[in-house]
Coordinates of C-alpha atoms and ligand atoms in Angstrom, one line a residue:
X1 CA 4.1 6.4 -14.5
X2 CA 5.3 4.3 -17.3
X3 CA 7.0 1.9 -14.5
X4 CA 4.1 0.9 -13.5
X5 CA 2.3 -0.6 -16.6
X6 CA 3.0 -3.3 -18.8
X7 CA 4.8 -2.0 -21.7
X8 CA 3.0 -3.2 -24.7
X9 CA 5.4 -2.5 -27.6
X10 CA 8.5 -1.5 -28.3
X11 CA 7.5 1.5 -29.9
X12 CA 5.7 2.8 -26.6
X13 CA 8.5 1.5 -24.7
X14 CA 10.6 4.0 -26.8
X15 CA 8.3 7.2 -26.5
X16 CA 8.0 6.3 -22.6
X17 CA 12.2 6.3 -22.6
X18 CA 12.6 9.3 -25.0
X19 CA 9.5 11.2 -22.4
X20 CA 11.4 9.9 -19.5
X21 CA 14.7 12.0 -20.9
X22 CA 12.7 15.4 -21.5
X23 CA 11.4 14.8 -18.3
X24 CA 14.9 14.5 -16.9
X25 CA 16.1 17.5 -18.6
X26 CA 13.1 19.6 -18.0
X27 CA 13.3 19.1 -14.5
X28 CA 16.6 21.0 -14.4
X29 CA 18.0 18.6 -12.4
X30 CA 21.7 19.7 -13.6
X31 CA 23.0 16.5 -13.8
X32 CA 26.8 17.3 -14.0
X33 CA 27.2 13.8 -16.1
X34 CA 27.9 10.2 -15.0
X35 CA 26.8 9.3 -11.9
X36 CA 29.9 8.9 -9.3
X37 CA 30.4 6.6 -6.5
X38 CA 30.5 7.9 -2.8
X39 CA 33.4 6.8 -0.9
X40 CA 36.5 8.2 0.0
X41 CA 39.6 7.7 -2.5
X42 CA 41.9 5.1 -0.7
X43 CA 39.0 3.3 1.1
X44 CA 38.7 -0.5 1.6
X45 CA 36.9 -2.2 -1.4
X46 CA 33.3 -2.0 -0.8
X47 CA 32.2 -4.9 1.0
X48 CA 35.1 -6.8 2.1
X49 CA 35.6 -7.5 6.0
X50 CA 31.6 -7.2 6.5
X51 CA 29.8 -9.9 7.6
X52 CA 27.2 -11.0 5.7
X53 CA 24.6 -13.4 6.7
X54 CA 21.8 -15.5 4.6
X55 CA 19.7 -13.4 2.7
X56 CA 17.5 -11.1 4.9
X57 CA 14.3 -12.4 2.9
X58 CA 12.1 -15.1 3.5
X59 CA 8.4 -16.6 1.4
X60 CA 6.2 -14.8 3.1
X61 CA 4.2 -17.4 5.0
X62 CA 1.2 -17.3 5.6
X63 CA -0.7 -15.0 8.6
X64 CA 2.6 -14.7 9.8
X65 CA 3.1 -11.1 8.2
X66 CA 1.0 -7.9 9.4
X67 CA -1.6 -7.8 7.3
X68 CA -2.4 -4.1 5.6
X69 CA -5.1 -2.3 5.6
X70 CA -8.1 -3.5 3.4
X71 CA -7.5 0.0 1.7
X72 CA -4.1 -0.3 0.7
X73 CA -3.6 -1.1 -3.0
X74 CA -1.3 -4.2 -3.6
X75 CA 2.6 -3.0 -5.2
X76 CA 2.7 -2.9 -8.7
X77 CA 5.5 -5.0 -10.2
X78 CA 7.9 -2.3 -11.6
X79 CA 11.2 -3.3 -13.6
X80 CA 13.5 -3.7 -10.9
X81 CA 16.0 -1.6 -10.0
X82 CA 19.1 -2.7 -8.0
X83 CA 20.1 -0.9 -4.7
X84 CA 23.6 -1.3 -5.1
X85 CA 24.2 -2.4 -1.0
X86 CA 28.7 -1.9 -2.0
X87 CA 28.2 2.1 -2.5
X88 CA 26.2 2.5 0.6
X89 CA 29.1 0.2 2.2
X90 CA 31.3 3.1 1.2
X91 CA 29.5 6.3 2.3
X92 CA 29.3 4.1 5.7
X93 CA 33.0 3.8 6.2
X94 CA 33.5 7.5 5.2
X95 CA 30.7 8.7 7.8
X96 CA 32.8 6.9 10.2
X97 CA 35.7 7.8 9.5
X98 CA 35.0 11.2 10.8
X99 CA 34.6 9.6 14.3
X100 CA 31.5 10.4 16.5
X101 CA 29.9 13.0 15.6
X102 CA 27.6 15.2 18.2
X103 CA 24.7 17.5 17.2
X104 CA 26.6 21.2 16.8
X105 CA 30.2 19.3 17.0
X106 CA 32.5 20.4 14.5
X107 CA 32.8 16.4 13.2
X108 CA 29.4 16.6 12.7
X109 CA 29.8 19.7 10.5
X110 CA 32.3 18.3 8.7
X111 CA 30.0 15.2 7.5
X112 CA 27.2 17.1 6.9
X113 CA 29.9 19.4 4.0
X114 CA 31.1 16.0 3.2
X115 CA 27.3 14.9 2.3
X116 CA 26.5 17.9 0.7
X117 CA 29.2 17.1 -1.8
X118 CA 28.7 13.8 -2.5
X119 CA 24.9 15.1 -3.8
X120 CA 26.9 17.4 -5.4
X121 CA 28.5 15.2 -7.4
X122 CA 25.7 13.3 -8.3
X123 CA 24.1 16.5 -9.8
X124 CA 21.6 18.0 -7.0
X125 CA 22.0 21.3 -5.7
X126 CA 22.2 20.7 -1.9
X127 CA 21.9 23.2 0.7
X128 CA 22.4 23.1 4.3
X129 CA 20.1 24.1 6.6
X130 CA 21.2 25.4 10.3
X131 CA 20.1 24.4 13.3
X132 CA 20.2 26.4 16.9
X133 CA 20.8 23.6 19.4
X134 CA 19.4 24.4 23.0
X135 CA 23.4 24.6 24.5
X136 CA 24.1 27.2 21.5
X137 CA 25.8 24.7 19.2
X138 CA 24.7 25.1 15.5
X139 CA 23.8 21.4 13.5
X140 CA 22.6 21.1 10.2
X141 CA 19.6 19.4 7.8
X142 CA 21.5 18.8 4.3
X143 CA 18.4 18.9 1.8
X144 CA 18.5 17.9 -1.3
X145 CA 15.3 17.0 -3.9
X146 CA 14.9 15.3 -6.9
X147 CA 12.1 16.3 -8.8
X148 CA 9.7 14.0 -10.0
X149 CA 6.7 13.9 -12.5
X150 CA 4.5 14.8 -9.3
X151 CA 4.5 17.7 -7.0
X152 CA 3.9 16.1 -4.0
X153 CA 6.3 15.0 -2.0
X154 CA 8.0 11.7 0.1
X155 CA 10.5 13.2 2.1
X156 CA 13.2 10.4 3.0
X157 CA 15.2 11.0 6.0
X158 CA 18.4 9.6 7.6
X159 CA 20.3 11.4 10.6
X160 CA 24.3 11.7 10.5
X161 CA 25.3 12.8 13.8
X162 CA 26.1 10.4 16.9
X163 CA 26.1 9.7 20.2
X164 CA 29.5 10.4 21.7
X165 CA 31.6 7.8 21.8
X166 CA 30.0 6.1 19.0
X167 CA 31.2 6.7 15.4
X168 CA 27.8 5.4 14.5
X169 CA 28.0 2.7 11.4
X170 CA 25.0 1.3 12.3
X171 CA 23.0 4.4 13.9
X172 CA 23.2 5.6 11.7
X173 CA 25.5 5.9 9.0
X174 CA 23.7 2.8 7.6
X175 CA 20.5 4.7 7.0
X176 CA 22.8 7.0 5.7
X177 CA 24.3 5.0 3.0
X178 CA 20.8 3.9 2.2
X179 CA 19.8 7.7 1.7
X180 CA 22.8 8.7 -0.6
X181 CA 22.5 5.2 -3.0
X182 CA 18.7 5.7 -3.5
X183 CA 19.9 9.7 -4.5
X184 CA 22.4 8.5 -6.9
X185 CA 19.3 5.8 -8.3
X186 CA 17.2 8.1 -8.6
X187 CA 19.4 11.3 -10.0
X188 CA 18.9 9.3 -13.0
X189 CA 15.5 7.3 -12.7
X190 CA 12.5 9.4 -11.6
X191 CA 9.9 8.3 -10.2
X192 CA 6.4 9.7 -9.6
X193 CA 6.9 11.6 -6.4
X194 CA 9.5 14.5 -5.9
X195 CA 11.8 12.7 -3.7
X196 CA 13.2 15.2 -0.8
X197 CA 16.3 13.8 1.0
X198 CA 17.1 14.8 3.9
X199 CA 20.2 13.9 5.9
X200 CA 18.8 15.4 9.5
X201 CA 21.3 17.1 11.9
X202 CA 21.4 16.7 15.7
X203 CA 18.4 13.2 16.3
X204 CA 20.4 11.7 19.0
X205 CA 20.1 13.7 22.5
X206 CA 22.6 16.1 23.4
X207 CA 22.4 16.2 27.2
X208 CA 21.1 14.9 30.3
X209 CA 17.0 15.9 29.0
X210 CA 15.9 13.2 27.5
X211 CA 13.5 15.9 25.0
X212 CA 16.6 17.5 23.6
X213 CA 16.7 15.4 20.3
X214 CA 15.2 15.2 17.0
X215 CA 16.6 19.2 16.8
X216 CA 17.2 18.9 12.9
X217 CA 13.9 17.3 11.7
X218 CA 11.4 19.2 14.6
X219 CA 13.5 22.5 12.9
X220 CA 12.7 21.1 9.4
X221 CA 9.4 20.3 10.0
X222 CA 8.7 24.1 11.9
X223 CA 10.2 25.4 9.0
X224 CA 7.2 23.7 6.4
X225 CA 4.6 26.2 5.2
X226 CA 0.6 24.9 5.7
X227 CA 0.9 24.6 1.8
X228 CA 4.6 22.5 2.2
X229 CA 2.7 20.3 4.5
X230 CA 0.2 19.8 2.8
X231 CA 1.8 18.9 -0.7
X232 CA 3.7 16.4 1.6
X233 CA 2.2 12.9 0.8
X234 CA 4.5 11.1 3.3
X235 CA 8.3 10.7 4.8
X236 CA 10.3 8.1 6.0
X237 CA 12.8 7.7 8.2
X238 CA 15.6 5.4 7.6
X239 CA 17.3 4.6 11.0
X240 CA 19.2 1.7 12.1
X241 CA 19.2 -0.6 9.4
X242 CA 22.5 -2.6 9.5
X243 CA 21.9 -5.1 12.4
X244 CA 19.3 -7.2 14.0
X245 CA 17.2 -9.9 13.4
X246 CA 13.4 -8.3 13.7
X247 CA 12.4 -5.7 10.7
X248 CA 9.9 -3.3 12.0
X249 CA 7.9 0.2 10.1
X250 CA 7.1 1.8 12.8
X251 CA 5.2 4.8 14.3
X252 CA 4.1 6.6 17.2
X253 CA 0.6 5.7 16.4
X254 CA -0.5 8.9 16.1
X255 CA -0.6 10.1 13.2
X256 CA -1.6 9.2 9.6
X257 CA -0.6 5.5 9.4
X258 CA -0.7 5.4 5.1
X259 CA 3.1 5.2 4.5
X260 CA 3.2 2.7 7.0
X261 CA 1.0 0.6 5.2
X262 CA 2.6 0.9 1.9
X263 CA 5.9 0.0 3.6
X264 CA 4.3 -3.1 4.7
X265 CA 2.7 -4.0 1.6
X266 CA 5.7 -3.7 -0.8
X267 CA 7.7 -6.3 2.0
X268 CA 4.9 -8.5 2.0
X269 CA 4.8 -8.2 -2.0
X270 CA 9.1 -9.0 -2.2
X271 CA 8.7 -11.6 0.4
X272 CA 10.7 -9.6 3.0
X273 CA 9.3 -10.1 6.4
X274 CA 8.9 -6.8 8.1
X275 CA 6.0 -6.0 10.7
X276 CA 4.6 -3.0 12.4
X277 CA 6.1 -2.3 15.9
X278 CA 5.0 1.0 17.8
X279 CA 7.6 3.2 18.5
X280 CA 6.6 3.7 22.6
X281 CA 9.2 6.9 22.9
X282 CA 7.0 9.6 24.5
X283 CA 8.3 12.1 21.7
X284 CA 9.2 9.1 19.7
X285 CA 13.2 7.5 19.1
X286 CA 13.3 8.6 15.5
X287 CA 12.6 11.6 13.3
X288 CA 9.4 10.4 12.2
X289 CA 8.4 12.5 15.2
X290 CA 7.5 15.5 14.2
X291 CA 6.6 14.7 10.9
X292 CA 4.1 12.4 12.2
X293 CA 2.9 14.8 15.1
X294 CA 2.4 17.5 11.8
X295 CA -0.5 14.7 10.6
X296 CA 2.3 13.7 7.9
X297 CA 2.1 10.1 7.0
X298 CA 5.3 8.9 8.3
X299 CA 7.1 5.9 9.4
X300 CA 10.7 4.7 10.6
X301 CA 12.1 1.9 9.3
X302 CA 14.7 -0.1 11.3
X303 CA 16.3 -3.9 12.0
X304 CA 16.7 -4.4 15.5
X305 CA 18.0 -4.6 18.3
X306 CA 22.0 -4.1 17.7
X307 CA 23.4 -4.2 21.7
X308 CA 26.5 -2.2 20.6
X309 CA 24.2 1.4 19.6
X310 CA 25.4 4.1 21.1
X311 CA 29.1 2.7 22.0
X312 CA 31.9 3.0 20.8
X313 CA 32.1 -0.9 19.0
X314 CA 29.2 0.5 16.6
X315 CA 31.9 0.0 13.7
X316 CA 31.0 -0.7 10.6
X317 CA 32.7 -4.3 11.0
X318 CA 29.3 -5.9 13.0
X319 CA 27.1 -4.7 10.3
X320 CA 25.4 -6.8 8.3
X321 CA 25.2 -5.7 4.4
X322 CA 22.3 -7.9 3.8
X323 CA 20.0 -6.4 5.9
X324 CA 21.0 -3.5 4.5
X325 CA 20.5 -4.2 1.0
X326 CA 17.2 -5.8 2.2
X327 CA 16.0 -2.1 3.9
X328 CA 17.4 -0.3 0.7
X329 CA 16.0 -2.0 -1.7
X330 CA 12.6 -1.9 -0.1
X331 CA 12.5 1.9 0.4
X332 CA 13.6 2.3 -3.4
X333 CA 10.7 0.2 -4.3
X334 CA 8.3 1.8 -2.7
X335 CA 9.0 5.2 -4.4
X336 CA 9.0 3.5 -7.9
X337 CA 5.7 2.1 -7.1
X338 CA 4.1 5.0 -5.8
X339 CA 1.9 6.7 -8.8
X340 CA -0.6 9.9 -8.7
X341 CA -3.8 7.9 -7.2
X342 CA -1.1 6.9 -4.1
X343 CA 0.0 10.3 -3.5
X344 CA -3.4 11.9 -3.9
X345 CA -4.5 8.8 -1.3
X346 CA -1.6 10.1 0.8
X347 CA -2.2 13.7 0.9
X348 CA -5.7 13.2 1.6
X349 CA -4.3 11.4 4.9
Ligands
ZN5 ZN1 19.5 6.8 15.2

């Protein structure tokens, strides 16, 4: 994609800008006109009370980062885009403002109409997708996809319920916030892939077995066709991304390990420093799981460790916005470096 290559003139620059509107249009995205900020009416102004530390990126020294694979083709400078960390802020503070919010809970319902909305009113057409939870409750995946000049497919993930008594700023409204301010970005920037969000119902565990999680993205993924699969060139799970000092991608190792990579490439290429840390969970602590269990390039990306997860002090006042401006704008990156050759790479696993 244009992005991706040096523009030479301004008349090319002009053709790629009038192509990238009939691409916009012809995609039938159904933009319902400018762009809106998430939040609820009446809410704080976005940013204030949060701490904020030094900037979450460092030079890159040397040997320090985890190197990627010989294979993996270095990030292509693209003209940047800002993730815009204040509306994020304000989809945080909404999600927890509907208090915890348990898999099959009727708070958790209510944030996943609340979501659906907010795409809404960026211009997608969001649906919800139900969810039998193994006590009989009902969650919900809200899907959403913004099509791009490709067919495959980077699915990017965040989950919105909560472990009781938590109202969950940081797991995981933050990934959250992440999710909805890379949708508004791209509702009117495509990129290369089509971009499928998904805000997954039901990750945390719902009872005393420690395999009843992960109901909305193991339903999601059940729910893929051979073909879906296939034309799916990788997903990432954003989880945890508003606290900690250690930035990880991370899998189960064992599955395709190409997004991964890339994840780890475009940090190394911004100066972030992120490295690779195994995700040791037998059936994983993320929805990467079953993505990555379907042979779906997949990775979670998270800042850890936050002591306060799962209690009820998981506010939005210990988060850090840096970090997550750092994790949002890395993830939006990635997508607006990723171009055909990447994807094919991808979906050839
Ligand atoms: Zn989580």
């Amino acid at each position: 994609m244009p992005a991706r290559r040096p523009i030479l003139t301004y008349g090319l620059a002009a053709l790629t800008i009038a192509a990238g509107l009939v691409i916009g249009v012809a995609v039938g995205r159904m933009l319902v006109g400018p762009t809106t900020t998430p939040g609820l009416s009446g809410a704080a102004a976005p940013g204030a009370h949060l701490a904020e530390s030094t900037p979450a990126t460092f030079p890159a020294p040397a040997g320090q980062l985890d190197a990627p694979a010989d294979s993996v083709r270095q990030p292509t400078a693209a003209t940047p885009i800002a993730f815009d960390v204040s509306r994020a802020l304000a989809t945080i503070r909404a999600l927890e403002e509907f208090g915890p919010r348990k898999g099959g809970s009727a708070a958790e319902f209510a944030a996943a109409r609340w979501l659906q909305q907010q795409l809404g009113a960026l211009g997608y057409e969001a649906r919800l997708e139900s969810v039998v939870l193994t006590d009989g409750s009902t969650s919900h995946n809200v899907i959403a996809r913004a099509e791009g000049s490709s067919p495959r497919v980077i699915v990017l993930g965040a989950h919105y319920d909560t472990k009781p008594p938590s109202p969950g700023a940081n797991d995981n409204a933050s990934g959250c916030g992440a999710l909805l301010e890379i949708a508004r970005i791209l509702a009117g920037q495509p990129v290369t892939p089509t971009v499928e969000f998904v805000f997954f119902g039901a990750e945390e565990i719902i009872d005393g077995d420690p395999d009843h999680h992960h109901f909305g993205s193991r339903a999601r993924v059940a729910a893929m066709s051979a073909d879906e699969r296939a034309a799916t060139a990788g997903m990432i799970s954003i989880d945890m991304i508003g606290y900690g000092p250690e930035f990880h991608s991370r899998t189960m190792l064992r599955g395709p390990r190409g997004m991964s990579d890339l994840v780890l490439a475009q940090a190394a290429a911004s100066g972030v420093r992120m490295t690779f840390l195994k995700d040791p969970g037998a059936s994983g602590w993320s929805d990467h799981e079953a993505y990555e269990l379907a042979g779906i390039p997949a990775t979670w990306i998270e800042w850890r460790d936050d002591p306060v997860y799962h209690t009820a002090k998981d506010t939005s006042g210990h988060l850090d916005s840096a970090k997550i401006r750092t994790a949002g704008q890395l993830v939006l990156d990635v997508l607006r470096s990723l171009d055909a050759n990447d994807l094919e790479t991808l979906v050839a696993r």
